[in-house]
Structure formats: structure tokens, C-alpha cells
Coordinates of N, CA and C in Angstrom, one line a residue:
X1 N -155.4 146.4 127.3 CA -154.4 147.1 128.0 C -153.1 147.0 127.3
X2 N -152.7 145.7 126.8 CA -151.5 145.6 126.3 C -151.6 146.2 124.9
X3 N -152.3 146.7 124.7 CA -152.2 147.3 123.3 C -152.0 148.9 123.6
X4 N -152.9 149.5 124.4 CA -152.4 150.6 124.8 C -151.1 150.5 125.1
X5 N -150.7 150.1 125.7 CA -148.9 150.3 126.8 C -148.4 150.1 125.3
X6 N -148.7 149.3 124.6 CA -147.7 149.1 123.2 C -147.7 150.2 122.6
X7 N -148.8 150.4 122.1 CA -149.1 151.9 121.3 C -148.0 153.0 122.0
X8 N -148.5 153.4 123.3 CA -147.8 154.4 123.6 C -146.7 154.1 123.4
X9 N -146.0 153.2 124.0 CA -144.6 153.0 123.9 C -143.7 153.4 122.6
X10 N -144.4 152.7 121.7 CA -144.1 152.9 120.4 C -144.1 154.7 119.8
X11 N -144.7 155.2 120.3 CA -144.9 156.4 120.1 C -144.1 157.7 120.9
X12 N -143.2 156.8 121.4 CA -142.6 158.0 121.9 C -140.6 157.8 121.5
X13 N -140.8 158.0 120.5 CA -139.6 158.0 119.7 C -138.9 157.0 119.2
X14 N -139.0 156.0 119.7 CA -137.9 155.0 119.4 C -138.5 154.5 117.2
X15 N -139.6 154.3 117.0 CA -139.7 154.2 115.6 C -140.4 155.1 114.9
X16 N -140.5 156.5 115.4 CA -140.4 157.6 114.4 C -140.1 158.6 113.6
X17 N -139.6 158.3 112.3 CA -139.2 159.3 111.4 C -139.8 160.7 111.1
X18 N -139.3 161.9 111.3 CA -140.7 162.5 110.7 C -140.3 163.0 109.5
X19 N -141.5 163.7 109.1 CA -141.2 164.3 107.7 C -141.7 165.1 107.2
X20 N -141.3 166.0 107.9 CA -141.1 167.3 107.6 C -140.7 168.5 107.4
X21 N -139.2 167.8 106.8 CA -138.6 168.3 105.9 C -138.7 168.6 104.9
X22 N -139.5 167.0 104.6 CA -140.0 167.4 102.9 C -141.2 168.1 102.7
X23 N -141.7 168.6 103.6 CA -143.0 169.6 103.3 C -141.9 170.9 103.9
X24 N -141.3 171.0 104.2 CA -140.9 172.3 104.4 C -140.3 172.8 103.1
X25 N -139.1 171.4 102.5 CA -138.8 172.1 100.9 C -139.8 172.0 100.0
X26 N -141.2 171.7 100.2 CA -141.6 172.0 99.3 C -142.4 173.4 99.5
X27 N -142.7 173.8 100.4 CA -143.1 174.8 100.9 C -141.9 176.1 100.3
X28 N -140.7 175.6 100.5 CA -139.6 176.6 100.8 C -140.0 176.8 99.0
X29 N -140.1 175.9 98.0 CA -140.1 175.7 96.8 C -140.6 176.5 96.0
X30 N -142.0 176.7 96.8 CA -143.7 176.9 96.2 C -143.1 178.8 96.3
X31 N -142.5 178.9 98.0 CA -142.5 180.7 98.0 C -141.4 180.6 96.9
X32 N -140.4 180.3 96.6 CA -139.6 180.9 95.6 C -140.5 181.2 93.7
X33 N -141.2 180.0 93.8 CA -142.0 179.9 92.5 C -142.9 181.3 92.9
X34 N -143.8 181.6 93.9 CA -144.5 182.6 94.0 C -143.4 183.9 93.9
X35 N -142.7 184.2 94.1 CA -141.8 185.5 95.0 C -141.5 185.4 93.0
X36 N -141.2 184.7 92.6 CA -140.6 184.6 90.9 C -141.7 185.2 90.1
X37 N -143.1 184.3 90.5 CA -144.2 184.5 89.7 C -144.5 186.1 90.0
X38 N -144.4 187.1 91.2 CA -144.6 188.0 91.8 C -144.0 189.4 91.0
X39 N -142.2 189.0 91.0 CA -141.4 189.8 90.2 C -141.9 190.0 88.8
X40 N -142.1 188.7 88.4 CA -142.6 189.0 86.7 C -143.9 189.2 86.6
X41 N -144.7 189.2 87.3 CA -146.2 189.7 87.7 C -146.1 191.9 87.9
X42 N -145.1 192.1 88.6 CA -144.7 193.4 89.2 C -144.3 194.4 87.8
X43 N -143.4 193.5 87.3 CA -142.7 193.8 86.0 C -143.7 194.3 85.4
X44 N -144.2 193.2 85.0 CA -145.3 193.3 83.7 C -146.4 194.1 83.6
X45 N -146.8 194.6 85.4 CA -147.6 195.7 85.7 C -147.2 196.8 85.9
X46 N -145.7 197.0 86.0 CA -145.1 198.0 85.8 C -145.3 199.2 83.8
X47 N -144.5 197.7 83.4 CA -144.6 198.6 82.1 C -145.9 198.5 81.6
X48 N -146.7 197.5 81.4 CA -148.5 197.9 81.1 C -149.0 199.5 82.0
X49 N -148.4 199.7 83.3 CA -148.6 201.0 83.4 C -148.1 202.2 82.7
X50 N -146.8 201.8 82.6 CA -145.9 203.1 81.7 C -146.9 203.4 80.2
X51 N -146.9 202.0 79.7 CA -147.4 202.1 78.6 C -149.1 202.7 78.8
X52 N -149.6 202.4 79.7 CA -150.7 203.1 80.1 C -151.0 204.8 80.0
X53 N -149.2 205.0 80.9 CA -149.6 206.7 80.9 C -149.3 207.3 79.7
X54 N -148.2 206.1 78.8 CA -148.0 206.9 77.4 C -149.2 207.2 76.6
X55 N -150.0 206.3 77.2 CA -151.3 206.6 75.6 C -151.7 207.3 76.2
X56 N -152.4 207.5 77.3 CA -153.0 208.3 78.3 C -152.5 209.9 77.9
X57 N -151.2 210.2 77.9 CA -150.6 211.4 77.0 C -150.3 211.8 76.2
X58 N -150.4 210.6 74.9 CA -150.8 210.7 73.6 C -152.5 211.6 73.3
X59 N -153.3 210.5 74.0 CA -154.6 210.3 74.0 C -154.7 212.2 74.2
X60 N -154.3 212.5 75.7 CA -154.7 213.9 76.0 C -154.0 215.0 74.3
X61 N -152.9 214.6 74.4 CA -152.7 215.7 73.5 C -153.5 215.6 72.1
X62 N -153.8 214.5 71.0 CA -154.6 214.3 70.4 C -156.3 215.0 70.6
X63 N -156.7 214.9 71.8 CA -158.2 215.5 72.2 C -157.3 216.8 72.5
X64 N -156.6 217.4 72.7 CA -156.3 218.7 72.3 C -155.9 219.5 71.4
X65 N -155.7 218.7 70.7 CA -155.6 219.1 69.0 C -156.5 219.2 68.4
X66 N -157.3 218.2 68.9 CA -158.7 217.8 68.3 C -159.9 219.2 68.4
X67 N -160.1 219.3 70.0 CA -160.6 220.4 70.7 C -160.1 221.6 70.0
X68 N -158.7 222.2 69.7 CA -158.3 223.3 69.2 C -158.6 223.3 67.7
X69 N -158.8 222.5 66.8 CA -159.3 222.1 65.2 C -160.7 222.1 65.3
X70 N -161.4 222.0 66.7 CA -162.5 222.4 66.4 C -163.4 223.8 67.0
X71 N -162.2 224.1 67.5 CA -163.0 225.4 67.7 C -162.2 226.3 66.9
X72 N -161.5 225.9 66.1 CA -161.2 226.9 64.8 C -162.2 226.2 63.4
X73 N -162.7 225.3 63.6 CA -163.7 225.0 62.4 C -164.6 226.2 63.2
X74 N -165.0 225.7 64.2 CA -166.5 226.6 64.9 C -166.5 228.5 64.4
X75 N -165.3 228.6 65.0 CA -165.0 229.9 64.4 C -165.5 230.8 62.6
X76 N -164.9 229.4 61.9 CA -164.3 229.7 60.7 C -166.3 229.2 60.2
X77 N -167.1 228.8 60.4 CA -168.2 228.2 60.3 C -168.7 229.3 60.6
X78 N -169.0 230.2 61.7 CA -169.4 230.8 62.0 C -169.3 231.9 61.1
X79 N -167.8 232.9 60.9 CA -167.5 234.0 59.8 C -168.3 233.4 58.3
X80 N -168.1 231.9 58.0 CA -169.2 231.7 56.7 C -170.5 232.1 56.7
X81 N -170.8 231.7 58.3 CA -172.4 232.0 58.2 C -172.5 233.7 57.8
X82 N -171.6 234.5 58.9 CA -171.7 235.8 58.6 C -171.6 236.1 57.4
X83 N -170.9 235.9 56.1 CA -170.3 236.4 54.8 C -171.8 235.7 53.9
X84 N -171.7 234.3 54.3 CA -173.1 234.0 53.7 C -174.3 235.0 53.9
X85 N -174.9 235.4 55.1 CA -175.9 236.3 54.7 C -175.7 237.4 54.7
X86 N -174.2 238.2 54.5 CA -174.2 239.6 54.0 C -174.4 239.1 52.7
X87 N -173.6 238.2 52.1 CA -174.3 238.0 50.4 C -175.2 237.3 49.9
X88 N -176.1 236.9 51.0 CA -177.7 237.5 50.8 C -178.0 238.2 50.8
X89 N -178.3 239.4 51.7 CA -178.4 240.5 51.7 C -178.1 241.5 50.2
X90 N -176.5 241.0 49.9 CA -176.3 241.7 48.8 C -177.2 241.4 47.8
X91 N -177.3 239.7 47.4 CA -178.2 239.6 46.5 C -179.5 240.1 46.6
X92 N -180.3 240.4 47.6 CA -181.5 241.2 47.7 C -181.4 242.0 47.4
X93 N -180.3 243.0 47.3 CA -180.5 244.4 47.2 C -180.0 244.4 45.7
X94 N -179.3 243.4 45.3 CA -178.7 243.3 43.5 C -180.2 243.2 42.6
X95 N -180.9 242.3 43.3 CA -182.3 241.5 42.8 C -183.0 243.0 42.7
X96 N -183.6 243.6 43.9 CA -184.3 244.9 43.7 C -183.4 245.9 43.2
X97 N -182.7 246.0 42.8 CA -182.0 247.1 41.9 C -181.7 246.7 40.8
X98 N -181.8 245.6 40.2 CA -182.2 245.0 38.6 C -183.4 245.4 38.2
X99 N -184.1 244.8 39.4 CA -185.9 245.3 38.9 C -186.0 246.8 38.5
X100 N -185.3 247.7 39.7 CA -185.6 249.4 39.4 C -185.0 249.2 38.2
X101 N -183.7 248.5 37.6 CA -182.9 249.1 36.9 C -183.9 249.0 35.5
X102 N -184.4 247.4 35.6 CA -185.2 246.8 34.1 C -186.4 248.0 33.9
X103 N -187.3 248.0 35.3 CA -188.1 249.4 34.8 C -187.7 250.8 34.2
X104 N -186.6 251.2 35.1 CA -186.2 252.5 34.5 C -186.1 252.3 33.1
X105 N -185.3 251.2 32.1 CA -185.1 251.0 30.9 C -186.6 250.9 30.2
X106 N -187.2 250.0 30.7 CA -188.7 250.4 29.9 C -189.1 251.8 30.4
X107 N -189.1 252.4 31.5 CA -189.2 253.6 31.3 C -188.6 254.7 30.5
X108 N -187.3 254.3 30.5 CA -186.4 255.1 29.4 C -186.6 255.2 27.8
X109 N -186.8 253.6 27.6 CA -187.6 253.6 26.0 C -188.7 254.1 25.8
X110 N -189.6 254.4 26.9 CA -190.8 255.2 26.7 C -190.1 257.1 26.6
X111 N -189.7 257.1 27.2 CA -189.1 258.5 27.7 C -188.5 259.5 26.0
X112 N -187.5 257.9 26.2 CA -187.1 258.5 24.7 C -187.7 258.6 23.7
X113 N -188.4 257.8 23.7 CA -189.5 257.5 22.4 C -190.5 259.6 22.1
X114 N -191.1 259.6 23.6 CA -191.7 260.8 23.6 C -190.8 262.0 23.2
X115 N -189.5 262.0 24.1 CA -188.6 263.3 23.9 C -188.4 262.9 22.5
X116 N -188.3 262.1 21.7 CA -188.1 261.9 20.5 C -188.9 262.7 19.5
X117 N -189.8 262.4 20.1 CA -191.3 263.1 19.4 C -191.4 264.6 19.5
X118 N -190.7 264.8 21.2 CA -190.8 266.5 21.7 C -189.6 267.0 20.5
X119 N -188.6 266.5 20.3 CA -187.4 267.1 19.9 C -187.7 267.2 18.3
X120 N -188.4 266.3 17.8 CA -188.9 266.7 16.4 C -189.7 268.1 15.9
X121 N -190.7 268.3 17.1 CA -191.7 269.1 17.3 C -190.5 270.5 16.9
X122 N -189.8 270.4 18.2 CA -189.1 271.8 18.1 C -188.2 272.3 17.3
X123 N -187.3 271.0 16.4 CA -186.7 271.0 15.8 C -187.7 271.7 14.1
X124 N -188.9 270.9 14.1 CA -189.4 271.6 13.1 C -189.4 273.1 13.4
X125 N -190.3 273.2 14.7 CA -190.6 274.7 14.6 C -189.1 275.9 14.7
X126 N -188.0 275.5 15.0 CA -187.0 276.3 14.9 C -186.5 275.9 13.1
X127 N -186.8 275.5 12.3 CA -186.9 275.4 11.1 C -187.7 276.4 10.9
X128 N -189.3 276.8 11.0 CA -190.0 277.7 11.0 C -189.6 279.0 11.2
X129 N -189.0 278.7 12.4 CA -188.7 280.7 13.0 C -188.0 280.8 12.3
X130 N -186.1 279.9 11.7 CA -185.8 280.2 10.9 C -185.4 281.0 9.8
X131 N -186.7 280.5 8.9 CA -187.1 280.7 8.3 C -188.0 282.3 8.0
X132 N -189.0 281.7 8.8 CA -189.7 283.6 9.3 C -188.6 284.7 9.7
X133 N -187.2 284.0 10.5 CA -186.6 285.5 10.5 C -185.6 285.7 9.7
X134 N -185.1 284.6 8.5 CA -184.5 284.7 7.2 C -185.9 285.8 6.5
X135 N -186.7 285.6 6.6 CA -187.7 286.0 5.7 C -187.9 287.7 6.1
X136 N -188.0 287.6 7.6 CA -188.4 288.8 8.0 C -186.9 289.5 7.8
X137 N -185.6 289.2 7.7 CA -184.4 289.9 7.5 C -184.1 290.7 6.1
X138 N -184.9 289.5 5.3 CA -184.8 290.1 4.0 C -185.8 291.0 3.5
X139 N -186.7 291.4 4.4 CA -187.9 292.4 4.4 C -187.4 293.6 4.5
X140 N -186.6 293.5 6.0 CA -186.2 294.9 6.8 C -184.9 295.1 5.7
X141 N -184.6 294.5 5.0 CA -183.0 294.9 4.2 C -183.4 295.5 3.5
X142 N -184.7 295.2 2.8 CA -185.0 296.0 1.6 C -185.5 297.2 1.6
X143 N -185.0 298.2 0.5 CA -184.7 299.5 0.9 C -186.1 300.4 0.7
X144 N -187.2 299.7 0.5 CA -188.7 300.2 0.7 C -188.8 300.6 2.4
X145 N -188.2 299.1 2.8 CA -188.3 299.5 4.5 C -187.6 300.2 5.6
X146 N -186.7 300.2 4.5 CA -185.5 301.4 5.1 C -186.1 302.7 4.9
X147 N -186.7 303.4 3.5 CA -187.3 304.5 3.6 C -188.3 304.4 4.3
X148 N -189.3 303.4 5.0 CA -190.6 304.0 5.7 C -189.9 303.9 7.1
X149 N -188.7 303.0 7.8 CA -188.3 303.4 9.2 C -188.1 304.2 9.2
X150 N -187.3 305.4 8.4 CA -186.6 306.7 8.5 C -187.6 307.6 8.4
X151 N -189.0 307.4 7.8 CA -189.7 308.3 7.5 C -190.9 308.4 8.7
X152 N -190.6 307.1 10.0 CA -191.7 307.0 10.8 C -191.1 307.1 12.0
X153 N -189.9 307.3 12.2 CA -189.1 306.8 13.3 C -187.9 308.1 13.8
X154 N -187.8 308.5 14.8 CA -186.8 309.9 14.6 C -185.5 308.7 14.7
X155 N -184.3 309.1 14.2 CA -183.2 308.3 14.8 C -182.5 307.7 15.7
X156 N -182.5 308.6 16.7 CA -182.2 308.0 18.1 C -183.0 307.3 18.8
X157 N -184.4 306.8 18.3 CA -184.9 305.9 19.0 C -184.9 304.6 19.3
X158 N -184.2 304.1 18.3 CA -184.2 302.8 18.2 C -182.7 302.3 18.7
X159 N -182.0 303.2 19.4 CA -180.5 302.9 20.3 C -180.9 303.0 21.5
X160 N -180.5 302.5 22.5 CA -180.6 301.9 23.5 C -179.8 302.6 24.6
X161 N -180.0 303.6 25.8 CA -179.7 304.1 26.0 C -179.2 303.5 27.7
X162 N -178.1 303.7 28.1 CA -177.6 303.1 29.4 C -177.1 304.3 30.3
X163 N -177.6 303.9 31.5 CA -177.7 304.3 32.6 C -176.3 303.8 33.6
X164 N -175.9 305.1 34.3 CA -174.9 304.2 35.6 C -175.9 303.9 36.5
X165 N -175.0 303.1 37.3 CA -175.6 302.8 38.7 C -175.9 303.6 39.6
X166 N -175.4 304.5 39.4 CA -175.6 305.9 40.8 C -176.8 306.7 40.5
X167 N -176.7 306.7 38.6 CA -178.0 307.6 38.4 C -179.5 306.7 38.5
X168 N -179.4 305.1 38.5 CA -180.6 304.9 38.7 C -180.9 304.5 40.5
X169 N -179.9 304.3 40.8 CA -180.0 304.6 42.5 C -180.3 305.9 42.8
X170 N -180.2 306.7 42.2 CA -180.4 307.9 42.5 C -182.2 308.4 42.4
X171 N -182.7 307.7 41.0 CA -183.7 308.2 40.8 C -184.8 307.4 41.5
X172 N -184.1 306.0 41.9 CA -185.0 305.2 42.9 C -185.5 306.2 44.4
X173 N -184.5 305.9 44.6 CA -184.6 306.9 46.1 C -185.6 307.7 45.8
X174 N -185.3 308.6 44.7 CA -186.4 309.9 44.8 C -187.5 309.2 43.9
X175 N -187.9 308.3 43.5 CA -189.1 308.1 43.3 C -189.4 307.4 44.8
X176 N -189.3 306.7 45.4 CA -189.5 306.3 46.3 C -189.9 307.2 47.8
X177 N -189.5 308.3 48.2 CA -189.3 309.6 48.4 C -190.6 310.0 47.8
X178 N -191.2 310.1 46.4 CA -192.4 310.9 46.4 C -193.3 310.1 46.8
X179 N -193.3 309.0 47.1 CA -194.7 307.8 47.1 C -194.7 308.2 49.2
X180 N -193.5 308.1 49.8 CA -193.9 309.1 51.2 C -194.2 307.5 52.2
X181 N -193.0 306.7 51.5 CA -193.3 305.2 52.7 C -191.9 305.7 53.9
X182 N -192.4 305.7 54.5 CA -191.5 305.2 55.6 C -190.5 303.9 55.9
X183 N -190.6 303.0 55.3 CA -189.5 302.2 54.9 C -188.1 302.7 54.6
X184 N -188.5 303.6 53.9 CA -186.8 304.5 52.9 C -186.4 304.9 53.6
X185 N -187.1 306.0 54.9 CA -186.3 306.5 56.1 C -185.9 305.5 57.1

């Protein structure tokens, strides 16, 4: 019992200090160190943001540069392909028009070879006629053939006698007229 009564006694102020002040400044201590660590924590998430949205709008405009360079390759790929197989095309049709061309040429050397052969032919035989009618000129010149035309032949027959137009329309009609067609009327 006497230890209790002591205990209590003791414990109600007369020899207690407390101390809790010094947990208060160190408390008070800790939030200034946090509230400090906080601001430069804030900071530093601030500009890692900024710097965030800068690339972020670097980044976009680059992929839109990017995006626009390739849809002008796509474009410009595409007009190749087209120009590519028109000059296919052309070369198909260059390719088959060499071939007609190479044939016609062996056809041509054949061609000419022949007309070569034709043009000799006629070239002789117009040497021949010529000839025959040098020959036959100097027949009729000669004046044996002069006296037997004149002696076989009345004069006027061998000139050539011309007609107007009115007189042989004229004589159409009336031969036409005696044959009795009905067409004419």
C-alpha cells in the first residue's frame, strides 16, 4: 500500500518534467524538411512536365512531317508504277513493230530482188519495141511505102475526124429513138 500512495503521489506533478517539446521541434523540423522536399519535388515535376509536352510537340510535328513525306513518296511510287507500265506497254508494241519491221525487210529484199528481175524483163522488151518501131519508122519513111499508101489508100482516110458534142448527142438520141426503149422517153 505504501508503494501505491507513493507512486501516486509522485505522479502528480511535483517531479515531472515533460518532454514534449522536443518531439514537437522535431516534428516541427521533419514538416519543414518534407514541405522543402515537396517544393523541389513540385518543381522538378513541373519542368519534367514542360519538358514532357515539348517533345510531345516536337514528337507530333515530326510524325507529321513524317506522315506528309510519306504520302508524297506513296503518291510519287504510285505515278512510277503508272509510267513503268505505259513503258511496258510501249516496249511491247516497239518489240512487235521491230519484228513486223525485220520481216517486211526480208520481205522487201525478196520484193526487190523480184521487181528487179520484173524491171529487167521490161526494160529489155521496151528495148525491143524500140527498136521494132525505129525499124518499122524507117520502113514507112521509105518512099516504096509511100507510093503503095497513096496507091491503096484514098487521102482523107487516115485523118481523124472530130465530132461536137451536140452532133453526137444528137445522133445518140436518134439512134436510141430507132431501137423504140422507153427509157429515152
Amino acid at each position: 500500500r505504501d508503494m501505491m500512495s507513493s507512486f501516486l503521489s509522485e505522479g502528480h506533478g511535483q517531479g515531472y518534467a515533460p518532454q514534449s517539446g522536443q518531439i514537437t521541434g522535431i516534428l516541427k523540423q521533419m514538416k519543414d524538411t518534407m514541405e522543402a522536399d515537396l517544393a523541389d519535388i513540385t518543381k522538378t515535376e513541373e519542368e519534367s512536365k514542360a519538358t514532357y509536352e515539348g517533345l510531345v510537340a516536337a514528337k507530333e510535328k515530326e510524325i507529321a512531317a513524317n506522315s506528309k513525306a510519306i504520302e508524297e513518296k506513296t503518291q510519287r511510287l504510285g505515278e512510277i508504277g503508272v509510267k513503268i507500265e505505259e513503258l511496258k506497254e510501249d516496249l511491247e508494241d516497239t518489240s512487235a513493230s521491230y519484228e513486223e519491221d525485220k520481216k517486211f525487210l526480208s520481205d522487201l529484199d525478196s520484193n526487190c530482188a523480184s521487181k528487179e528481175a520484173e524491171y529487167e524483163v521490161v526494160k529489155k522488151t521496151r528495148a525491143e519495141e524500140t527498136l521494132a518501131i525505129a525499124e518499122t519508122i524507117k520502113i514507112l519513111n521509105d518512099d516504096d511505102a509511100l507510093d503503095l499508101f497513096k496507091a491503096t489508100l484514098p487521102s482523107s482516110s487516115l485523118l481523124q475526124v472530130t465530132l461536137k458534142d451536140k452532133e453526137v448527142r444528137h445522133m445518140a438520141i436518134k439512134a436510141l429513138r430507132g431501137s423504140h426503149d422507153n427509157r429515152v422517153d
